Short mmCIF file of C-alpha atoms (C1' of nucleotides) in Angstrom, two decimals:
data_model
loop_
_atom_site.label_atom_id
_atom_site.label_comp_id
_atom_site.label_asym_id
_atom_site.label_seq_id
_atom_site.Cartn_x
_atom_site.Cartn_y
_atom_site.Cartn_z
CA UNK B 1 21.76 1.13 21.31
CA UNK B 2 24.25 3.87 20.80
CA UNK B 3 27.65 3.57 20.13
CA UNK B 4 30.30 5.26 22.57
CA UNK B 5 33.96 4.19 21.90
CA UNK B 6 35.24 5.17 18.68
CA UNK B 7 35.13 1.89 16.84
CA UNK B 8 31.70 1.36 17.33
CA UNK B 9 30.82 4.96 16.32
CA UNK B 10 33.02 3.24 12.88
CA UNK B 11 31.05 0.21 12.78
CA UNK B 12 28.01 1.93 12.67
CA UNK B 13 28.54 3.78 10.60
CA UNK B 14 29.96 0.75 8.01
CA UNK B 15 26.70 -0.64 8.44
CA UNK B 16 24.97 2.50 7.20
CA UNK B 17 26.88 2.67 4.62
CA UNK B 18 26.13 -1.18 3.68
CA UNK B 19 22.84 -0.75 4.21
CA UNK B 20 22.99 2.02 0.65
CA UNK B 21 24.63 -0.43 -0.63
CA UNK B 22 22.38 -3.58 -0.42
CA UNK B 23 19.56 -1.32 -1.16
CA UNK B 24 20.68 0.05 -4.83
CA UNK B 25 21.27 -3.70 -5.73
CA UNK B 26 17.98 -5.47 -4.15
CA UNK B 27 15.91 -2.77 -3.05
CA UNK B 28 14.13 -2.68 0.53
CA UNK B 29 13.60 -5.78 0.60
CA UNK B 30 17.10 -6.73 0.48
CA UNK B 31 18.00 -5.23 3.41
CA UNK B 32 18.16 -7.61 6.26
CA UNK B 33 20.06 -7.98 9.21
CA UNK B 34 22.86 -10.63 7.88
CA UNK B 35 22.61 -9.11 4.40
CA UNK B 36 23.68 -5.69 5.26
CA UNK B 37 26.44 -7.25 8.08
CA UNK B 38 27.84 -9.51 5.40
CA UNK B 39 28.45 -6.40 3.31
CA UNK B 40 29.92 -4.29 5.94
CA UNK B 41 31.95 -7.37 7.03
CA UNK B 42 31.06 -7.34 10.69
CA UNK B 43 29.57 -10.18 11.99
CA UNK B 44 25.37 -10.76 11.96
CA UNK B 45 24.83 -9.34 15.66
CA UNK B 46 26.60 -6.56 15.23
CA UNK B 47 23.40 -4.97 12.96
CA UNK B 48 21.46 -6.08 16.02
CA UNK B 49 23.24 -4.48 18.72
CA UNK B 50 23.56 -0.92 17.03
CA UNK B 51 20.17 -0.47 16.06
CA UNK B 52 17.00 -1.46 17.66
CA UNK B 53 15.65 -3.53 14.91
CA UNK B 54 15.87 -3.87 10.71
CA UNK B 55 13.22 -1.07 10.86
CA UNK B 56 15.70 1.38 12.93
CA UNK B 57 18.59 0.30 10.60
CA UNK B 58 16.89 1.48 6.74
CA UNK B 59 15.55 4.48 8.69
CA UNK B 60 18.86 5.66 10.25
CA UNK B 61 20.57 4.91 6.42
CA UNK B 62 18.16 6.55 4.53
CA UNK B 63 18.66 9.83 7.60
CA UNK B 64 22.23 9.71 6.77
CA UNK B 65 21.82 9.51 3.40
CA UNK B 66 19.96 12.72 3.12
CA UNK B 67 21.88 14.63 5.73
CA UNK B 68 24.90 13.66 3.04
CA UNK B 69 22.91 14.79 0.00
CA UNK B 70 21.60 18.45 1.61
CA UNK B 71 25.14 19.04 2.73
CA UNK B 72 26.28 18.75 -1.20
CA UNK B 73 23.28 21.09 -2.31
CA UNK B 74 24.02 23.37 0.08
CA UNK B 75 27.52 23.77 -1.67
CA UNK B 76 25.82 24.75 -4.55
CA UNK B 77 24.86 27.83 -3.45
CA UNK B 78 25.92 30.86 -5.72
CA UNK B 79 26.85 28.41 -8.63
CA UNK B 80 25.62 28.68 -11.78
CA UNK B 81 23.15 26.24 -13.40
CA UNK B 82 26.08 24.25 -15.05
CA UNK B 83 27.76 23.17 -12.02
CA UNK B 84 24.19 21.84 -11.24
CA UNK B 85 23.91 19.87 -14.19
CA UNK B 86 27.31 18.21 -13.37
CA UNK B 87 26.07 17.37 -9.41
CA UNK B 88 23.30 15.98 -10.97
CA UNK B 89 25.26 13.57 -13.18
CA UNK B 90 27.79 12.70 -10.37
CA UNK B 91 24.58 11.62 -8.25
CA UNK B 92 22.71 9.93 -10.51
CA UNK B 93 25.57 7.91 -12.54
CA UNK B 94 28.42 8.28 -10.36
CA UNK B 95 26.39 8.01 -6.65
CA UNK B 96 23.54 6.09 -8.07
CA UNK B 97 23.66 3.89 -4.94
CA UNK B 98 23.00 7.33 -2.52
CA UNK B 99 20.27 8.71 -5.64
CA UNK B 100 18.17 5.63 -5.31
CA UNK B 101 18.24 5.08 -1.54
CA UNK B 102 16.90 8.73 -1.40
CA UNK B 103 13.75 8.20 -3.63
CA UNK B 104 13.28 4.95 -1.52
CA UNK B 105 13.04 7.42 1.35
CA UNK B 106 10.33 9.00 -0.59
CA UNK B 107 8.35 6.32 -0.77
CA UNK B 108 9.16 5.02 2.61
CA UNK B 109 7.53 8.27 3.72
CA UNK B 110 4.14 7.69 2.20
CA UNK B 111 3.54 5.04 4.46
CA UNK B 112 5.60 6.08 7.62
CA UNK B 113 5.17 9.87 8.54
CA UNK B 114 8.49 9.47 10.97
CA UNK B 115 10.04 10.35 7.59
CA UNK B 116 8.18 13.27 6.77
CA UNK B 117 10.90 15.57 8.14
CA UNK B 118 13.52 14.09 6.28
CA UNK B 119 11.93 13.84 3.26
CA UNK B 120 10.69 17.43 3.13
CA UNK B 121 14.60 18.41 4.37
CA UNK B 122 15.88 16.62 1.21
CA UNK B 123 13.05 18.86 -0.60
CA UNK B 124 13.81 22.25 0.72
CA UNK B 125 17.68 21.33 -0.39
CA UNK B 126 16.53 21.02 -4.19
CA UNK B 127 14.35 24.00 -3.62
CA UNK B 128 17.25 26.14 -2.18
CA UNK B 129 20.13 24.95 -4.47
CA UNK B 130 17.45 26.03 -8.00
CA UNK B 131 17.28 29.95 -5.98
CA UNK B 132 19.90 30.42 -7.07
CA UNK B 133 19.33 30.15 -10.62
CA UNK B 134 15.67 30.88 -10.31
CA UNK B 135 14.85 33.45 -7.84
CA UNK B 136 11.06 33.57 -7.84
CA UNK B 137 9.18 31.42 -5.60
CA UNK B 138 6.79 30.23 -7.39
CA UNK B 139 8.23 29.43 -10.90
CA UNK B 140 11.19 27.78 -8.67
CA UNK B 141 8.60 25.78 -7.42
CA UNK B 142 7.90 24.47 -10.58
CA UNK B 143 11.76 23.73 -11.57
CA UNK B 144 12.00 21.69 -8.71
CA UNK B 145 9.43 19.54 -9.68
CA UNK B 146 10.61 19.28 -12.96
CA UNK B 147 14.03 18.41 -11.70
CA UNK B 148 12.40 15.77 -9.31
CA UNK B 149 10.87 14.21 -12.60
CA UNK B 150 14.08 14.49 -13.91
CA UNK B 151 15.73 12.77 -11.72
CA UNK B 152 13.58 9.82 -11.03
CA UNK B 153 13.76 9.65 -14.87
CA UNK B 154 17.30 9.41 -15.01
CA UNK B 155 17.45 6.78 -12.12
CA UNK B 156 14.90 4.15 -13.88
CA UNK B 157 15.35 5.14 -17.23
CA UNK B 158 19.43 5.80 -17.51
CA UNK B 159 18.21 8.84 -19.67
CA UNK B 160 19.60 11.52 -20.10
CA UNK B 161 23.31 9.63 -19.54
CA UNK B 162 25.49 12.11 -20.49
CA UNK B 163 26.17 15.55 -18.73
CA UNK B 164 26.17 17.35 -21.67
CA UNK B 165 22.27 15.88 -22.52
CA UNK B 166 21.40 16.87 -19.25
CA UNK B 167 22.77 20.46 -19.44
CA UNK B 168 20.68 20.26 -22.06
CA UNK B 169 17.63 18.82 -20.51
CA UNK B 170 18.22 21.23 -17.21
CA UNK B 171 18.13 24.51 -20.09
CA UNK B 172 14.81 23.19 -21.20
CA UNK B 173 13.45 23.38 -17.84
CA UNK B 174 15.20 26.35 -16.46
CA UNK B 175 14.49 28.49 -19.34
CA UNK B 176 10.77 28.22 -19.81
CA UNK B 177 8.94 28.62 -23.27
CA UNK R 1 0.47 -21.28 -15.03
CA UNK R 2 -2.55 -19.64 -17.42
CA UNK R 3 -6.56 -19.29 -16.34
CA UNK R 4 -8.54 -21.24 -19.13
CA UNK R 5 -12.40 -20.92 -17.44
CA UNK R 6 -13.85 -17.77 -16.49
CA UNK R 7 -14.10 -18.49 -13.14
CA UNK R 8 -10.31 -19.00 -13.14
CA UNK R 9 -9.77 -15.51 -15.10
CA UNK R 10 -11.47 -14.35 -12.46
CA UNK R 11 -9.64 -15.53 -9.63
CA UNK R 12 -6.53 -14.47 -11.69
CA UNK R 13 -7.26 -10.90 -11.61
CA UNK R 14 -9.08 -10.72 -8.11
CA UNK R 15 -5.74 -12.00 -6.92
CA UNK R 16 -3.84 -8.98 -8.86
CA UNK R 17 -5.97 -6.42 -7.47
CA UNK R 18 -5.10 -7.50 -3.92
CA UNK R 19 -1.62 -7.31 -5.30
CA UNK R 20 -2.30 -3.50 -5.22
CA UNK R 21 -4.53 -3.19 -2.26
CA UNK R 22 -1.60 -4.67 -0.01
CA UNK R 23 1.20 -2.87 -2.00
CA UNK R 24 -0.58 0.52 -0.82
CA UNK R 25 -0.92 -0.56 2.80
CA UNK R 26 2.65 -2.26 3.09
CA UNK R 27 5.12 -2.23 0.00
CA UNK R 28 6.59 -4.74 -2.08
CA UNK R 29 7.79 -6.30 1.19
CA UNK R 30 4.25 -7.04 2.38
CA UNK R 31 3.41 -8.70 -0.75
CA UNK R 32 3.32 -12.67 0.07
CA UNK R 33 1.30 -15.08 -1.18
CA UNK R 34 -0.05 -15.76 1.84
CA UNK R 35 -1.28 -11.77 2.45
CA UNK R 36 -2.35 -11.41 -1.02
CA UNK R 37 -4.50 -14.57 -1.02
CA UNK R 38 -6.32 -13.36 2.35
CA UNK R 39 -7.01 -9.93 0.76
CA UNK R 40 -8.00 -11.58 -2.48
CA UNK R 41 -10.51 -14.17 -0.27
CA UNK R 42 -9.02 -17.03 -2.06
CA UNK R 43 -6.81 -20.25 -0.58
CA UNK R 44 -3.35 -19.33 -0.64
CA UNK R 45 -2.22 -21.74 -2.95
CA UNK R 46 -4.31 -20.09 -5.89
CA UNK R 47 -1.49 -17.97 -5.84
CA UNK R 48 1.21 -20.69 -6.80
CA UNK R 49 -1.31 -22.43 -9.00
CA UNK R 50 -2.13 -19.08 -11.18
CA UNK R 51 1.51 -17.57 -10.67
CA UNK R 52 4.96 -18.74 -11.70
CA UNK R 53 5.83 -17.44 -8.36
CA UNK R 54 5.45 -14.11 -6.29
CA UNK R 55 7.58 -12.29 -8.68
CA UNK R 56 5.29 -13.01 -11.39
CA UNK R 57 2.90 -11.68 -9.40
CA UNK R 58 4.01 -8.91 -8.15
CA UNK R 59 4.81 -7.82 -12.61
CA UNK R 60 1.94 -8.93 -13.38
CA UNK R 61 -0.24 -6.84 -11.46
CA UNK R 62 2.11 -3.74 -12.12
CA UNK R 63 1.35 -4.23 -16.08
CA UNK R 64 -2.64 -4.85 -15.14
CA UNK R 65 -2.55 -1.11 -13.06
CA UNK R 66 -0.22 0.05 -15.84
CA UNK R 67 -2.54 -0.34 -18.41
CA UNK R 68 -5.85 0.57 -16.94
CA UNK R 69 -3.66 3.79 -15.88
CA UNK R 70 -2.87 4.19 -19.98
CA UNK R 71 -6.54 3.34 -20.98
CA UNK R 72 -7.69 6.28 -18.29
CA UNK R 73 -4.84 8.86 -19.64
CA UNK R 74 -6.02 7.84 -23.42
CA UNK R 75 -9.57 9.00 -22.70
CA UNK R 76 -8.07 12.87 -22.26
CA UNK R 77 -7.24 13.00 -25.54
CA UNK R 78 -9.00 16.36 -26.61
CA UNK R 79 -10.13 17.48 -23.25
CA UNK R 80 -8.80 20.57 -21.26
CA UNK R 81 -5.64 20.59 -18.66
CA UNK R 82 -9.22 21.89 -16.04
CA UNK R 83 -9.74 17.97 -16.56
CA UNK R 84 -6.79 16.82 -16.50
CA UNK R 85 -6.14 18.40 -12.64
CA UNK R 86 -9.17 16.01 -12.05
CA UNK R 87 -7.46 12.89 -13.33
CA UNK R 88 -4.76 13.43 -11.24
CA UNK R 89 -6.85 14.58 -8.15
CA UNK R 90 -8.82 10.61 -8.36
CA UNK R 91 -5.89 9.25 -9.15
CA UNK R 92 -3.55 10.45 -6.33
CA UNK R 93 -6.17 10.69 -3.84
CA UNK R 94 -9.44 8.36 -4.61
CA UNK R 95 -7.22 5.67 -6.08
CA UNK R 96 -3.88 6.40 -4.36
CA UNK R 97 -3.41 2.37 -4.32
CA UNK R 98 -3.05 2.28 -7.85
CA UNK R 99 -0.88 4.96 -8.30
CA UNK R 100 1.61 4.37 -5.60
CA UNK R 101 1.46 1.07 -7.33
CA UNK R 102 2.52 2.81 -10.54
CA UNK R 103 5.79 4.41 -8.93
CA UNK R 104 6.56 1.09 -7.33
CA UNK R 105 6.61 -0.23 -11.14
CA UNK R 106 9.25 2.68 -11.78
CA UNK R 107 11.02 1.73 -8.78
CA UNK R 108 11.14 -2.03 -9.72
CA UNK R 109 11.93 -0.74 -13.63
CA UNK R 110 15.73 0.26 -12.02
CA UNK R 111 16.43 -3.06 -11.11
CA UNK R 112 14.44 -5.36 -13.52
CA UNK R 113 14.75 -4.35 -17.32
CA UNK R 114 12.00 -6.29 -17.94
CA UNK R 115 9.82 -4.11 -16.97
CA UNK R 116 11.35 -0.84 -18.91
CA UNK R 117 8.85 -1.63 -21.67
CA UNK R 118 5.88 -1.21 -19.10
CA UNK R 119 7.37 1.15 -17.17
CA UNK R 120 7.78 3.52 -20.85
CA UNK R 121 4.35 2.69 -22.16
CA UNK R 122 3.07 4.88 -18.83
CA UNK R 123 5.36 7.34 -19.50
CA UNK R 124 4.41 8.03 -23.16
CA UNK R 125 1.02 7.65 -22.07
CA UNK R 126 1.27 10.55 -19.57
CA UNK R 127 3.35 12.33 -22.65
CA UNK R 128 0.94 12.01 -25.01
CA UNK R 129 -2.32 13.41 -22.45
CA UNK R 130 0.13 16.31 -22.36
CA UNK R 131 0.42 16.76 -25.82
CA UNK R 132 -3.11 18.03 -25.83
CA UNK R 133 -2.66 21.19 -23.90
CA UNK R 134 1.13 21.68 -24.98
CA UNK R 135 1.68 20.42 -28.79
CA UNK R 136 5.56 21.49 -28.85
CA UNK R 137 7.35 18.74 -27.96
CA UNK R 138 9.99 19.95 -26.34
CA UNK R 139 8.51 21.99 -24.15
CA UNK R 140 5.72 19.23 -23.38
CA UNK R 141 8.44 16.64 -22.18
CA UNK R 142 9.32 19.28 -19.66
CA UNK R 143 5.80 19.68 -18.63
CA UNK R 144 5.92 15.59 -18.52
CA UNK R 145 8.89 15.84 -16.02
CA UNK R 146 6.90 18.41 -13.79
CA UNK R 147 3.37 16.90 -13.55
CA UNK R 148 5.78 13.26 -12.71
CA UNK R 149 7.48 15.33 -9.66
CA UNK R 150 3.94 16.87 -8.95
CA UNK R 151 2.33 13.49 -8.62
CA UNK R 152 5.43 12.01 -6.72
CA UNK R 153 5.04 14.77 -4.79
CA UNK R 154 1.35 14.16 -4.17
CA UNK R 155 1.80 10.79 -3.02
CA UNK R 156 4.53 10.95 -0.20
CA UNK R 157 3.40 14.83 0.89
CA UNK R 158 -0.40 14.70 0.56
CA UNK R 159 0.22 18.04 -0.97
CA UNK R 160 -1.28 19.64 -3.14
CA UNK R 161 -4.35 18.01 -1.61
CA UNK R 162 -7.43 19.60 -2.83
CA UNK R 163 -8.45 20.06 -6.49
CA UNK R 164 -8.35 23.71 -6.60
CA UNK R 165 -4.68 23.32 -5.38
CA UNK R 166 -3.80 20.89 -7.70
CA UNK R 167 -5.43 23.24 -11.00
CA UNK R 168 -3.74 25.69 -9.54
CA UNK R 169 -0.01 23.94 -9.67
CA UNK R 170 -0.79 22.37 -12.90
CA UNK R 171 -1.58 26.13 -14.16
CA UNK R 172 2.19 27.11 -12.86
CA UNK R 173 2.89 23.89 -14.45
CA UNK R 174 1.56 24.84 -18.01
CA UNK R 175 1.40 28.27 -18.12
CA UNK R 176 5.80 28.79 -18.43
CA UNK R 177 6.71 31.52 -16.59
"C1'" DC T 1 -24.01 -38.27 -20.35
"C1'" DG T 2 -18.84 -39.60 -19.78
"C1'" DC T 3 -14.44 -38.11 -18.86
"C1'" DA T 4 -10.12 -35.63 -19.52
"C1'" DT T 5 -8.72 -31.40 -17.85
"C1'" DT T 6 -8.71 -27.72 -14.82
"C1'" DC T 7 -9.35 -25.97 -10.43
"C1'" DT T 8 -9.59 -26.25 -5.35
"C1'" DG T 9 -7.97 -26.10 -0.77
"C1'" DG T 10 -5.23 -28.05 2.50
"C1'" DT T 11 -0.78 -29.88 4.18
"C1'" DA T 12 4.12 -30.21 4.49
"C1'" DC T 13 8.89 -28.92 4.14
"C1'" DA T 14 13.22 -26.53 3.54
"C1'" DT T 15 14.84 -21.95 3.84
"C1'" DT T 16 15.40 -17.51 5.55
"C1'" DC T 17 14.24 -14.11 8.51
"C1'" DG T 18 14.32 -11.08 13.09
"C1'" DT T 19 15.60 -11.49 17.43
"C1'" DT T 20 17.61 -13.21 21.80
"C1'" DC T 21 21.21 -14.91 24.51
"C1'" DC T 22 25.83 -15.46 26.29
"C1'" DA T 23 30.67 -16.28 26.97
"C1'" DA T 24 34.91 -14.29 25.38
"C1'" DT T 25 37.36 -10.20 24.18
"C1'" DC T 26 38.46 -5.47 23.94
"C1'" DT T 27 38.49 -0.51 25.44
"C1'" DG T 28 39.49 3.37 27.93
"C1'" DA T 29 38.83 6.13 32.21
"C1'" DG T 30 40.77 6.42 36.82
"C1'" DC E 1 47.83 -1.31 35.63
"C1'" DT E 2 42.84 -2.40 36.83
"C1'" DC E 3 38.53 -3.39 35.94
"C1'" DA E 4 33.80 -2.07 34.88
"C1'" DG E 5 31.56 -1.46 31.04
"C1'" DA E 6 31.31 -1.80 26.05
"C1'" DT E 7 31.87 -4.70 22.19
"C1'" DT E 8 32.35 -8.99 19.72
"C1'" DG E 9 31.07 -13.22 17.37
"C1'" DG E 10 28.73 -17.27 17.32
"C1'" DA E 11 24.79 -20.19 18.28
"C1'" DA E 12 20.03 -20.90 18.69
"C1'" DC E 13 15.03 -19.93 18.68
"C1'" DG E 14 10.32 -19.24 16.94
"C1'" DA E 15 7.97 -17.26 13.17
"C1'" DA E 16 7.09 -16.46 8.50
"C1'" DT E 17 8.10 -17.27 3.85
"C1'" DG E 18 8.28 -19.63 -1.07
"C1'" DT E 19 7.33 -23.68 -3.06
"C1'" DA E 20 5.98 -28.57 -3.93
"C1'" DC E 21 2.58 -31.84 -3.55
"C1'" DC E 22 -1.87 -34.21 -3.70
"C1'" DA E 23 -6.58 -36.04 -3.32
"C1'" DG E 24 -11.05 -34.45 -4.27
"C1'" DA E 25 -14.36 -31.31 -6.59
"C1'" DA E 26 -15.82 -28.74 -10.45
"C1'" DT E 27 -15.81 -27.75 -15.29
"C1'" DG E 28 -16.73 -27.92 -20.07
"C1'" DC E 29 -16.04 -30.38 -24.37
"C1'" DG E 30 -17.32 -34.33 -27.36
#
DNA sequence: CGCATTCTGGTACATTCGTTCCAATCTGAG
DNA sequence: CTCAGATTGGAACGAATGTACCAGAATGCG
């Protein structure tokens, strides 16, 4: 079902937005149909008549979610290094909810290859924003795993916490030897 | 509840190793008592007589792939990086269950401090098999943070695939610039 | 060999889930 | 303003789940 008047285009996207939500405090398993409704305060059949089932409503959150994530690497562009450092903190301390839901996607993909594309978009955004620091292919490449690693550390680990520690952590990988 | 006769030890861990099997094929959702016990070839009660309750054993069979994972890693110890591509070829592709099983246990880490202390004893594990072919420290935990994204990576991409590949990235990996 | 303990395997139950259905209400184009 | 279609909110259903329970079988210690 898609929405066509205004206010459902809203609701819909409330109960995206609840779905993030429900998922950084439960994980996928958390997400169900009156869970994610009670947090978006619409009522139970609501999550059922915007999206075809609980399946259509993680993958259309987890969509969004990335969609909202490339858009903010793509304002990285011609930035220095710092400034990525600092997005990094916001999104793993400050958006923690959005961070997690997006290496959920990850592993959502191994086992559903409808989310191929939108993991490898959310992929080619890390690999585009560390260009810019790192010009060469190949040793960018490497960065962005590093980053990945870094990131997923930060997310289960809470360390590096501070921005300045992961300035720090982002010169160790950026500057090689 | 605890095993006290072999035969019951052994019921124990058959029942944790379908814990993996089915958190490969379907994620921590799919893991029931009911599903693991089929997969396992046991009654599905054995699963609330030898577990607390599916929680317990759903940690439990992270810590068992945990530390067989730490016990494989330990045996690198003064062996080449050429090896160590190997290790992470079987591990990401001959026995993919157990190590998507090991990133669940990260996943699960965010939510569940209880299982930091597992969750770190892979991590140092993976730091330490590093050590070997980097001994600065600094610039091995960066190394650590790379070959993490490259096995991530692995899992929901299927790429690098082949071992050749894999040598190859871990060479970028290693070699710095 | 006797027997206390552990294990087995099946049933049963309350709860929660996804999904369906429908009458009432609201919306917005004509 | 009208009214056809979209949206709402609640109820209800079958299915699956976690857990408790129990009578019988197997086990291993003395």
């Amino acid at each position: 079902m898609v929405a066509t008047t205004p206010k459902g285009e809203a609701r819909r996207v409330a109960l995206l937005d609840a779905v993030i939500r429900v998922l950084e405090a439960g994980g996928p398993g958390a997400v169900t149909h009156r869970s994610v409704a009670a947090e978006a305060g619409v009522p139970a059949a609501a999550a059922t008549y915007y999206f075809a089932g609980i399946d259509d409503l993680l993958v259309s959150a987890l969509r969004r979610v990335t969609e909202h994530q490339v858009a903010l690497f793509a304002h990285l562009r011609g930035h220095s290094y710092a400034r990525f450092a600092a997005v990094l903190y916001d999104w793993t301390h400050i958006e923690r909810a959005s961070a997690i839901a997006q290496y959920e996607l990850l592993f959502l993909a191994m086992r559903r290859h409808t989310l191929r594309d939108a993991a490898d978009l959310w992929y080619q955004a890390l690999e585009e924003a560390i260009a810019v620091v790192q010009p060469d292919a190949r040793r960018g490449r490497v960065i962005a795993l590093a980053v990945d690693g870094l990131i997923l550390r930060m997310l289960w680990r809470g360390d590096p916490a501070t921005l300045p520690e992961i300035e720090a952590a982002l010169r160790d990988i950026v500057g090689g030897r």
